CSV table of C-alpha atoms in Angstrom, one decimal:
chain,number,residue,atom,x,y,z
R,22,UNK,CA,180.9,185.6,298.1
R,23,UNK,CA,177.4,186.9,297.2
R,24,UNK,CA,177.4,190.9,297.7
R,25,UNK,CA,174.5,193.0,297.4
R,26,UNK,CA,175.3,196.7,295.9
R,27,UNK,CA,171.7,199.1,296.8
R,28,UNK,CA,171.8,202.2,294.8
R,29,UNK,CA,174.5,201.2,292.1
R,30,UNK,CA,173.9,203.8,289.8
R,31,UNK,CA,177.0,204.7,287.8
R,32,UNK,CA,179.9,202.6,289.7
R,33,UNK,CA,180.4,200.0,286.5
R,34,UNK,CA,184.3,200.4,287.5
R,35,UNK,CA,183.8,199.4,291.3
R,36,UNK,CA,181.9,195.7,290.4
R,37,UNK,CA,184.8,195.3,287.7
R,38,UNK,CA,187.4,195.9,290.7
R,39,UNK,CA,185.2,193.3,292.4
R,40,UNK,CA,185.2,191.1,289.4
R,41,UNK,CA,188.5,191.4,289.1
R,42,UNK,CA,189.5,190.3,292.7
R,43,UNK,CA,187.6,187.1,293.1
R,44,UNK,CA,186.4,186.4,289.2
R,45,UNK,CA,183.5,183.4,289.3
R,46,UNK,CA,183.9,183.0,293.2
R,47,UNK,CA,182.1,186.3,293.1
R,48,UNK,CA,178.3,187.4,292.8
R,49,UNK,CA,177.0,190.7,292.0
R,50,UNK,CA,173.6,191.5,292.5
R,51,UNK,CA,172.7,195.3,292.8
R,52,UNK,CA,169.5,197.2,293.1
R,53,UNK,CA,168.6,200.6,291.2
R,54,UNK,CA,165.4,202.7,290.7
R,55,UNK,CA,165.8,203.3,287.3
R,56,UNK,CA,166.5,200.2,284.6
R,57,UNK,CA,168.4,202.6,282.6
R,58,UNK,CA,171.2,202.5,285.9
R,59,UNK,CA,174.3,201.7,283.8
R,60,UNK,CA,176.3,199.9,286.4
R,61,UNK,CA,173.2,197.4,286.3
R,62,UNK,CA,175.2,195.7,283.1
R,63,UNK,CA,177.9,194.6,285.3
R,64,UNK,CA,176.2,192.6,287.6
R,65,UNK,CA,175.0,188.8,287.5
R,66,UNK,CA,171.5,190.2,288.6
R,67,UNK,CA,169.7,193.2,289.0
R,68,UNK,CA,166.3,194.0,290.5
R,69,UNK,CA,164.7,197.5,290.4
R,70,UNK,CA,163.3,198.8,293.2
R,71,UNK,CA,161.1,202.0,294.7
R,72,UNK,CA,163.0,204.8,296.2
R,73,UNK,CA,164.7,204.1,299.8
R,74,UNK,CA,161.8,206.6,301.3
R,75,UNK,CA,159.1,203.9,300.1
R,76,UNK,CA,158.0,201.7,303.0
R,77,UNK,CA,158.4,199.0,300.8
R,78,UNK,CA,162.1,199.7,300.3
R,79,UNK,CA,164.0,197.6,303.1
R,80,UNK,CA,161.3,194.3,303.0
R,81,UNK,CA,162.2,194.2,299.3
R,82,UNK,CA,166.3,194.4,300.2
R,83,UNK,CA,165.9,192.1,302.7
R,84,UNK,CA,163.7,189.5,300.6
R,85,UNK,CA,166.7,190.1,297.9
R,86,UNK,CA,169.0,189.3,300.7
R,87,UNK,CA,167.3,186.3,301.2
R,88,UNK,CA,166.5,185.2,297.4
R,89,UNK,CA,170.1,185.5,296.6
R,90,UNK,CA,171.4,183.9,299.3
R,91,UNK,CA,173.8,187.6,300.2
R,92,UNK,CA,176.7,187.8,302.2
R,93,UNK,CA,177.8,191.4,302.5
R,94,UNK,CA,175.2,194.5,301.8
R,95,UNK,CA,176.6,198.1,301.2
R,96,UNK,CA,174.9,201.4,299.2
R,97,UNK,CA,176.7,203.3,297.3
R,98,UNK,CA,174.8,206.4,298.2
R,99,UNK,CA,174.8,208.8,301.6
R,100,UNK,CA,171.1,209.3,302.3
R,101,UNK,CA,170.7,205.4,302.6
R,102,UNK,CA,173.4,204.6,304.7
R,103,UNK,CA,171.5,205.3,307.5
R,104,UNK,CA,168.8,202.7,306.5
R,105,UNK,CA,171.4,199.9,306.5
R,106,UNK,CA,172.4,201.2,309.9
R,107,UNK,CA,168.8,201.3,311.5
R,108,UNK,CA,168.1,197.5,310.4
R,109,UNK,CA,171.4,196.5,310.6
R,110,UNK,CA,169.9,193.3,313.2
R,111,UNK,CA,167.6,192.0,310.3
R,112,UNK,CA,170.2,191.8,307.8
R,113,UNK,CA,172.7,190.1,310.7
R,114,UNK,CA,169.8,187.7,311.7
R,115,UNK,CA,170.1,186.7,307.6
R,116,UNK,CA,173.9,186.2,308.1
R,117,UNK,CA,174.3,189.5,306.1
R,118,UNK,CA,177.3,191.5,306.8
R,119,UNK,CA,176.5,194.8,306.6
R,120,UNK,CA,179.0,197.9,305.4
R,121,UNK,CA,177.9,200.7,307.2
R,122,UNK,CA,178.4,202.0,310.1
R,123,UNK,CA,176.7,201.9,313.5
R,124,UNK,CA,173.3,204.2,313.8
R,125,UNK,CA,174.8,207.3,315.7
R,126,UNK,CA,177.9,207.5,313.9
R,127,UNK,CA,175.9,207.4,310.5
R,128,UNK,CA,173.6,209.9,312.0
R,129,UNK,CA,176.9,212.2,312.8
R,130,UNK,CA,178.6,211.6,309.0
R,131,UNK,CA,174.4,212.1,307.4
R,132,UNK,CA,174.5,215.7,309.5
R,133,UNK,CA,177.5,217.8,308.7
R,134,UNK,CA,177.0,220.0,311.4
R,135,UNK,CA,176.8,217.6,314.0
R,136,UNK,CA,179.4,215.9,313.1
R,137,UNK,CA,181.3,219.4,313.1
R,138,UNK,CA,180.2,219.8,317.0
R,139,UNK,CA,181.0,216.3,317.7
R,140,UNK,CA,184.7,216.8,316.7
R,141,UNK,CA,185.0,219.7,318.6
R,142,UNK,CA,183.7,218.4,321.6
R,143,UNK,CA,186.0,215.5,321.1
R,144,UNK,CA,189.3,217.6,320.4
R,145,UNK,CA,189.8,217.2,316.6
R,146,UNK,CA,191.0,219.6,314.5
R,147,UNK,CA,188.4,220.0,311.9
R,148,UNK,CA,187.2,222.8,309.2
R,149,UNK,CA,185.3,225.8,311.9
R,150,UNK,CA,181.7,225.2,310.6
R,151,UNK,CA,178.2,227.6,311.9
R,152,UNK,CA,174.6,226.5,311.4
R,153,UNK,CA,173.4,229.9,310.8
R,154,UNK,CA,174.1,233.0,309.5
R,155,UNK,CA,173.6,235.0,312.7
R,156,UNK,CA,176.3,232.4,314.3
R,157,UNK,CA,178.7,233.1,311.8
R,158,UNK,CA,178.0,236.8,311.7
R,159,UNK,CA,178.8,236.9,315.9
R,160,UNK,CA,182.2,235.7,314.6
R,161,UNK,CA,182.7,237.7,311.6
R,162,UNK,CA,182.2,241.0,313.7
R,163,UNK,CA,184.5,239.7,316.3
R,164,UNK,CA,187.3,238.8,314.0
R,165,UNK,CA,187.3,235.4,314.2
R,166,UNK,CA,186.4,234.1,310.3
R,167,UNK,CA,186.3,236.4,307.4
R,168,UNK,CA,184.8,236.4,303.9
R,169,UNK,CA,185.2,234.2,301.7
R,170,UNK,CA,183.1,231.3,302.8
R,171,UNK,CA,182.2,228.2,301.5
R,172,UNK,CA,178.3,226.8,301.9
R,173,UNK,CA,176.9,223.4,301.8
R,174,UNK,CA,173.7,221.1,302.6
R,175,UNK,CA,173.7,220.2,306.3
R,176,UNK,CA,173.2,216.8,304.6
R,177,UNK,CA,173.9,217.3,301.1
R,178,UNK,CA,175.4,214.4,299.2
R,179,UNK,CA,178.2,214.9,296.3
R,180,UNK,CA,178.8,218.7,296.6
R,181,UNK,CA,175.1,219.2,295.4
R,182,UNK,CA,174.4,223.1,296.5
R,183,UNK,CA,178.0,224.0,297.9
R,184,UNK,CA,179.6,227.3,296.8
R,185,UNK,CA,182.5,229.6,297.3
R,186,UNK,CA,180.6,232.6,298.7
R,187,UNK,CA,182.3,236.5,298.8
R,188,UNK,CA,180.2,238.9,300.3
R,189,UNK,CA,177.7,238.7,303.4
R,190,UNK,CA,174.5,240.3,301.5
R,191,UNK,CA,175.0,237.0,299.0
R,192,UNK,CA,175.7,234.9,302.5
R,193,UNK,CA,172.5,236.2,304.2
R,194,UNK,CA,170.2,235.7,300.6
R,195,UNK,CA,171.9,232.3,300.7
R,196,UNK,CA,170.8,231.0,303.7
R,197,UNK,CA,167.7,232.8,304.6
R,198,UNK,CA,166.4,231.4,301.1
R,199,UNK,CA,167.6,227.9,302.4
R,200,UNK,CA,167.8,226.8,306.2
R,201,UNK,CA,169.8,223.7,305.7
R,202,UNK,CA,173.1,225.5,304.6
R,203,UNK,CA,175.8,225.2,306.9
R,204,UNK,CA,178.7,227.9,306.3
R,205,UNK,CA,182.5,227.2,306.8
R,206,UNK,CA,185.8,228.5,306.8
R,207,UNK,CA,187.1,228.9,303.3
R,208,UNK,CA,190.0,226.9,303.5
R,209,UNK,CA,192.9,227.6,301.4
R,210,UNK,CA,195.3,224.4,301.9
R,211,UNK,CA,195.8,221.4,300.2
R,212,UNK,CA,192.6,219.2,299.6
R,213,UNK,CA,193.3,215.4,300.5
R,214,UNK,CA,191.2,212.8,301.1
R,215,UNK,CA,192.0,209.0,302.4
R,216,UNK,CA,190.2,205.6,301.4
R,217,UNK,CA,189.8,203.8,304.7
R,218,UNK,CA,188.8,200.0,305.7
R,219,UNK,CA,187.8,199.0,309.0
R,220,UNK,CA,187.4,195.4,309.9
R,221,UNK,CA,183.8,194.5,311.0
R,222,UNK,CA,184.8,192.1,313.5
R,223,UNK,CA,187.5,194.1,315.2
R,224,UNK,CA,186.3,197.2,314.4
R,225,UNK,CA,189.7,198.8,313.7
R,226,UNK,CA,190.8,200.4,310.7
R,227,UNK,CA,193.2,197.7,308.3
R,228,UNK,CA,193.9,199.9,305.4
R,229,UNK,CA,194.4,203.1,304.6
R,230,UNK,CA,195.0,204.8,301.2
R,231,UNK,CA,195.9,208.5,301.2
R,232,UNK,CA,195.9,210.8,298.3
R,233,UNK,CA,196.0,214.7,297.2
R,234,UNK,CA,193.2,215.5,294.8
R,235,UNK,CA,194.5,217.2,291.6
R,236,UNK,CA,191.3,218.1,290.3
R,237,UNK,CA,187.7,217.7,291.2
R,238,UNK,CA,184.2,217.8,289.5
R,239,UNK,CA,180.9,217.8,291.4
R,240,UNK,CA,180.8,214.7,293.6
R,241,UNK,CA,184.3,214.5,294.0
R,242,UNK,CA,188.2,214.0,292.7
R,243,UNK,CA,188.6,212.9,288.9
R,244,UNK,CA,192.8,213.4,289.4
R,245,UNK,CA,194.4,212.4,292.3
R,246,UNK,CA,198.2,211.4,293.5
R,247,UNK,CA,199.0,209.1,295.9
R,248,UNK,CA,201.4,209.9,299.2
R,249,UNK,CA,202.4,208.3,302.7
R,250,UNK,CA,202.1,210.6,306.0
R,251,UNK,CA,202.5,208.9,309.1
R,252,UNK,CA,201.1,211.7,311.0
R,253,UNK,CA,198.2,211.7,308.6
R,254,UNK,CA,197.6,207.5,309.4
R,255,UNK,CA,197.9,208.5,313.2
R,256,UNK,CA,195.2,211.8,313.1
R,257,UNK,CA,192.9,208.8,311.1
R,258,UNK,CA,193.3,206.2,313.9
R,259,UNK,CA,192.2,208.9,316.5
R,260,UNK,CA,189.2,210.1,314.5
R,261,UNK,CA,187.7,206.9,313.7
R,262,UNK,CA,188.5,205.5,317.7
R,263,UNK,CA,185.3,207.8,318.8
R,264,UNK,CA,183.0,206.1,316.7
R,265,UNK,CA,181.3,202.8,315.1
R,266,UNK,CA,182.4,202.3,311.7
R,267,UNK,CA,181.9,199.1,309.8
R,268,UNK,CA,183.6,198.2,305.7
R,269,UNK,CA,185.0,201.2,303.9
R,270,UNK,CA,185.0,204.5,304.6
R,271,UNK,CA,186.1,208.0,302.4
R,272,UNK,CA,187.5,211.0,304.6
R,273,UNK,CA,188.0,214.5,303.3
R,274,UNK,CA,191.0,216.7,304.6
R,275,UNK,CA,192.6,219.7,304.4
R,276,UNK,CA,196.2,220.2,305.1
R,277,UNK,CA,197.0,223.6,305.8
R,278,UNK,CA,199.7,225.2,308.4
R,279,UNK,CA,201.2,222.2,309.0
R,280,UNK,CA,198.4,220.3,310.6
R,281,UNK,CA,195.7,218.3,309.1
R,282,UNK,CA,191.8,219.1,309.5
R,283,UNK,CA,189.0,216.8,309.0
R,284,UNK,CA,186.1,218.1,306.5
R,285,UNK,CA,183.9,215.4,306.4
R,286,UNK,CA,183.9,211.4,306.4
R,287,UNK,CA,181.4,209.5,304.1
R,288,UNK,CA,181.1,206.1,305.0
R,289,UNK,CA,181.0,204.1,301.6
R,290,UNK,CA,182.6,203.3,298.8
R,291,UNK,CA,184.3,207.0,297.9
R,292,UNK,CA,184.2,207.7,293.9
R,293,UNK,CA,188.0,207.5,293.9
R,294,UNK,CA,188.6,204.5,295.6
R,295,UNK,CA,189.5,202.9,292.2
R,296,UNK,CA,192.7,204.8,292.8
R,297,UNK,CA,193.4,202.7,295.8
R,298,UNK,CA,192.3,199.5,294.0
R,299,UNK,CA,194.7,200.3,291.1
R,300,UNK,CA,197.4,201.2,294.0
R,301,UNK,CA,197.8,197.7,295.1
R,302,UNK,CA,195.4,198.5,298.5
R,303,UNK,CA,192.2,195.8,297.6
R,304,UNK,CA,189.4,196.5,300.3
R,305,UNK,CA,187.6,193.2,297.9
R,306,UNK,CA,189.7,190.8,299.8
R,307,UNK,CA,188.5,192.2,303.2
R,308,UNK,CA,185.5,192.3,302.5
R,309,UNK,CA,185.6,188.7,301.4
R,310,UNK,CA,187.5,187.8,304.9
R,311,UNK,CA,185.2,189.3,307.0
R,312,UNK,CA,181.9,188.3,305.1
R,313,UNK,CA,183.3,184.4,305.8
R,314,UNK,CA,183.9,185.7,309.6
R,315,UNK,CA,187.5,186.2,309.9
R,316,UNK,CA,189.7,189.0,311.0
R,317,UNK,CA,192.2,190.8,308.8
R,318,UNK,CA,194.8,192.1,310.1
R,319,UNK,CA,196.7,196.1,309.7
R,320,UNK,CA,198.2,196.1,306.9
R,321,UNK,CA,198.5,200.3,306.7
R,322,UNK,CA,200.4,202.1,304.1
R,323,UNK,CA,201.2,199.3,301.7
R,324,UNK,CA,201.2,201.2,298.6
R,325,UNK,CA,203.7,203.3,296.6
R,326,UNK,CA,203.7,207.3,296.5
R,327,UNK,CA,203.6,209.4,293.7
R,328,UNK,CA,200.9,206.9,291.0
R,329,UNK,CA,198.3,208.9,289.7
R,330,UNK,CA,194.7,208.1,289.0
R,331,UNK,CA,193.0,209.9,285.8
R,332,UNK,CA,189.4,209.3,285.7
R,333,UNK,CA,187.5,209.3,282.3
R,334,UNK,CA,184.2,208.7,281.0
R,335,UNK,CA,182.7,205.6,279.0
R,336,UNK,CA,179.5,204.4,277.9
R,337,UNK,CA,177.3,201.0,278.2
R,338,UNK,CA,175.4,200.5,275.1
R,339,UNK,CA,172.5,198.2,275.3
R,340,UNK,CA,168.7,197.4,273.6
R,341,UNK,CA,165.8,198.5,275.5
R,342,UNK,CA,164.2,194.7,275.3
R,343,UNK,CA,167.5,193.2,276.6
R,344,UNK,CA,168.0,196.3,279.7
R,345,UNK,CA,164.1,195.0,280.3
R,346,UNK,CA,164.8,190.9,280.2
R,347,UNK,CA,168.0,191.8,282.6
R,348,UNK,CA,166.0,192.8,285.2
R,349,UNK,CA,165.0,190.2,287.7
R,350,UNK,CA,161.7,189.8,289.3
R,351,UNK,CA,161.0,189.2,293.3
């Protein structure tokens, strides 16, 4: 399999899960805008490119596509899942399977307030969410929410700009000064989130990998313990039935009065899916299935409870002449 990672940034651990999986049957090529990326030293090639705004972007992706022969295309960041989504027929008419979802749901998962009305509308128990302050002050007069809140990006990426927020004069600075903040219930339960896979040719989800977080930094969980909820696999399999998903997906959750709420679902490869990869639960090998055109089938809750992932730092050391000779040319 040939695989194409856009955006690869820091995720050196992901292509060694890859690596691991399927050794020299495997291809990495990735794509980065800066040649100081350090995930770019993991792959067999790497091309730099302009950023995903440029209109050059998705003619150079899809020339890559082509160049190195690519099977299966995913990002590894939110703002250009929706690009994958809107030329999703080019890469197909290349043979490229593409791991993203279908345009409106990736429009829905982009805007977290749309997605917020969309759940509602559709009877799923989600964290109560207002677009602006004068919404959420209706609310707060009428007894409905109280302070504290939390505050985000309508379509923020990797907790960039979200906030605990305590008093309404801060609340009202916050989001006068800033129109895309959304504001939300503060929710006090526990925070869970759940690596998911959903076959591209059946469009159902195949594996699931649940997990409490332990401890989180910005852009995500860095300590995280794995558990089994059937209740929690059922709520998943509802959610995910109202819209188009394609390859792997990360869902945020809170669990909290003895019912589970969805926060947000970001339709990639989450930061701490190498938890699930070192659980036994290897979204590689379905990726390779459905990249050759065949089905997996459910295989849901095959893992064991209680191991826990520790994330840590490391480094890639190279010369600036050999970072420059690894990059390849279109």
């Amino acid at each position: 399999m040939n695989i194409l990672f856009c955006s690869v940034g820091r995720r050196c651990e992901l292509l060694k899960d890859f690596r691991r999986t399927l050794g020299e049957d495997l291809k990495i090529v990735v794509t980065d805008n800066s040649e100081v990326a350090p995930a770019m030293a993991f792959a067999d090639k790497a091309y730099l490119v302009p950023l995903i705004k440029d209109p050059a972007y998705i003619p150079m992706i899809l020339d890559i596509c082509k160049k190195e022969k690519i099977d299966a295309v995913t990002t590894l960041i939110d703002p250009e899942i929706m690009l994958l989504a809107e030329h999703r027929k080019e890469f197909e008419a290349l043979g490229v399977t593409v791991l993203a979802p279908y345009e409106e749901t990736a429009r829905l998962c982009f805007n977290k307030y749309e997605m917020y009305r969309f759940l509602v509308e559709n009877q799923i128990d989600t964290v109560k969410t207002y677009g602006t302050y004068e919404e959420f002050l209706r609310d707060y007069e009428a007894g409905d929410i109280s302070l504290p809140v939390f505050v985000k990006p309508r379509t923020g990426s990797g907790s960039v700009g979200a906030r605990k927020v305590e008093t309404l004069e801060l609340l009202k600075q916050l989001t006068d000064a800033d129109e895309s903040l959304i504001i939300q219930e503060f929710m006090m339960g526990k925070d869970l989130d759940a690596d998911v896979y959903v076959d591209t040719i059946s469009r159902k989800p195949v594996a699931m990998f649940s997990k409490r977080k332990l401890s989180t930094t910005i852009g995500g969980a860095n300590k995280t313990i794995s558990f089994k909820d059937e209740a929690l696999f059922a709520f998943i399999r509802k959610v995910l039935s109202l819209m188009q998903f394609c390859g792997p997906l990360d869902m945020d959750f809170f669990y909290q009065d003895g019912k589970y709420y969805l926060s947000e679902i970001n339709p990639r490869f989450g930061g701490a899916y190498l938890h699930a990869y070192g659980a036994g639960v290897d979204f590689v090998k379905l990726i390779e299935e459905n990249a050759a055109g065949r089905e997996n089938t459910e295989d849901i809750g095959d893992y064991e409870e209680d191991v826990v992932m520790m994330m840590y730092d490391s480094v890639v050391i190279r010369k600036k002449s050999e970072i420059e000779a690894s990059i390849a040319r279109l």
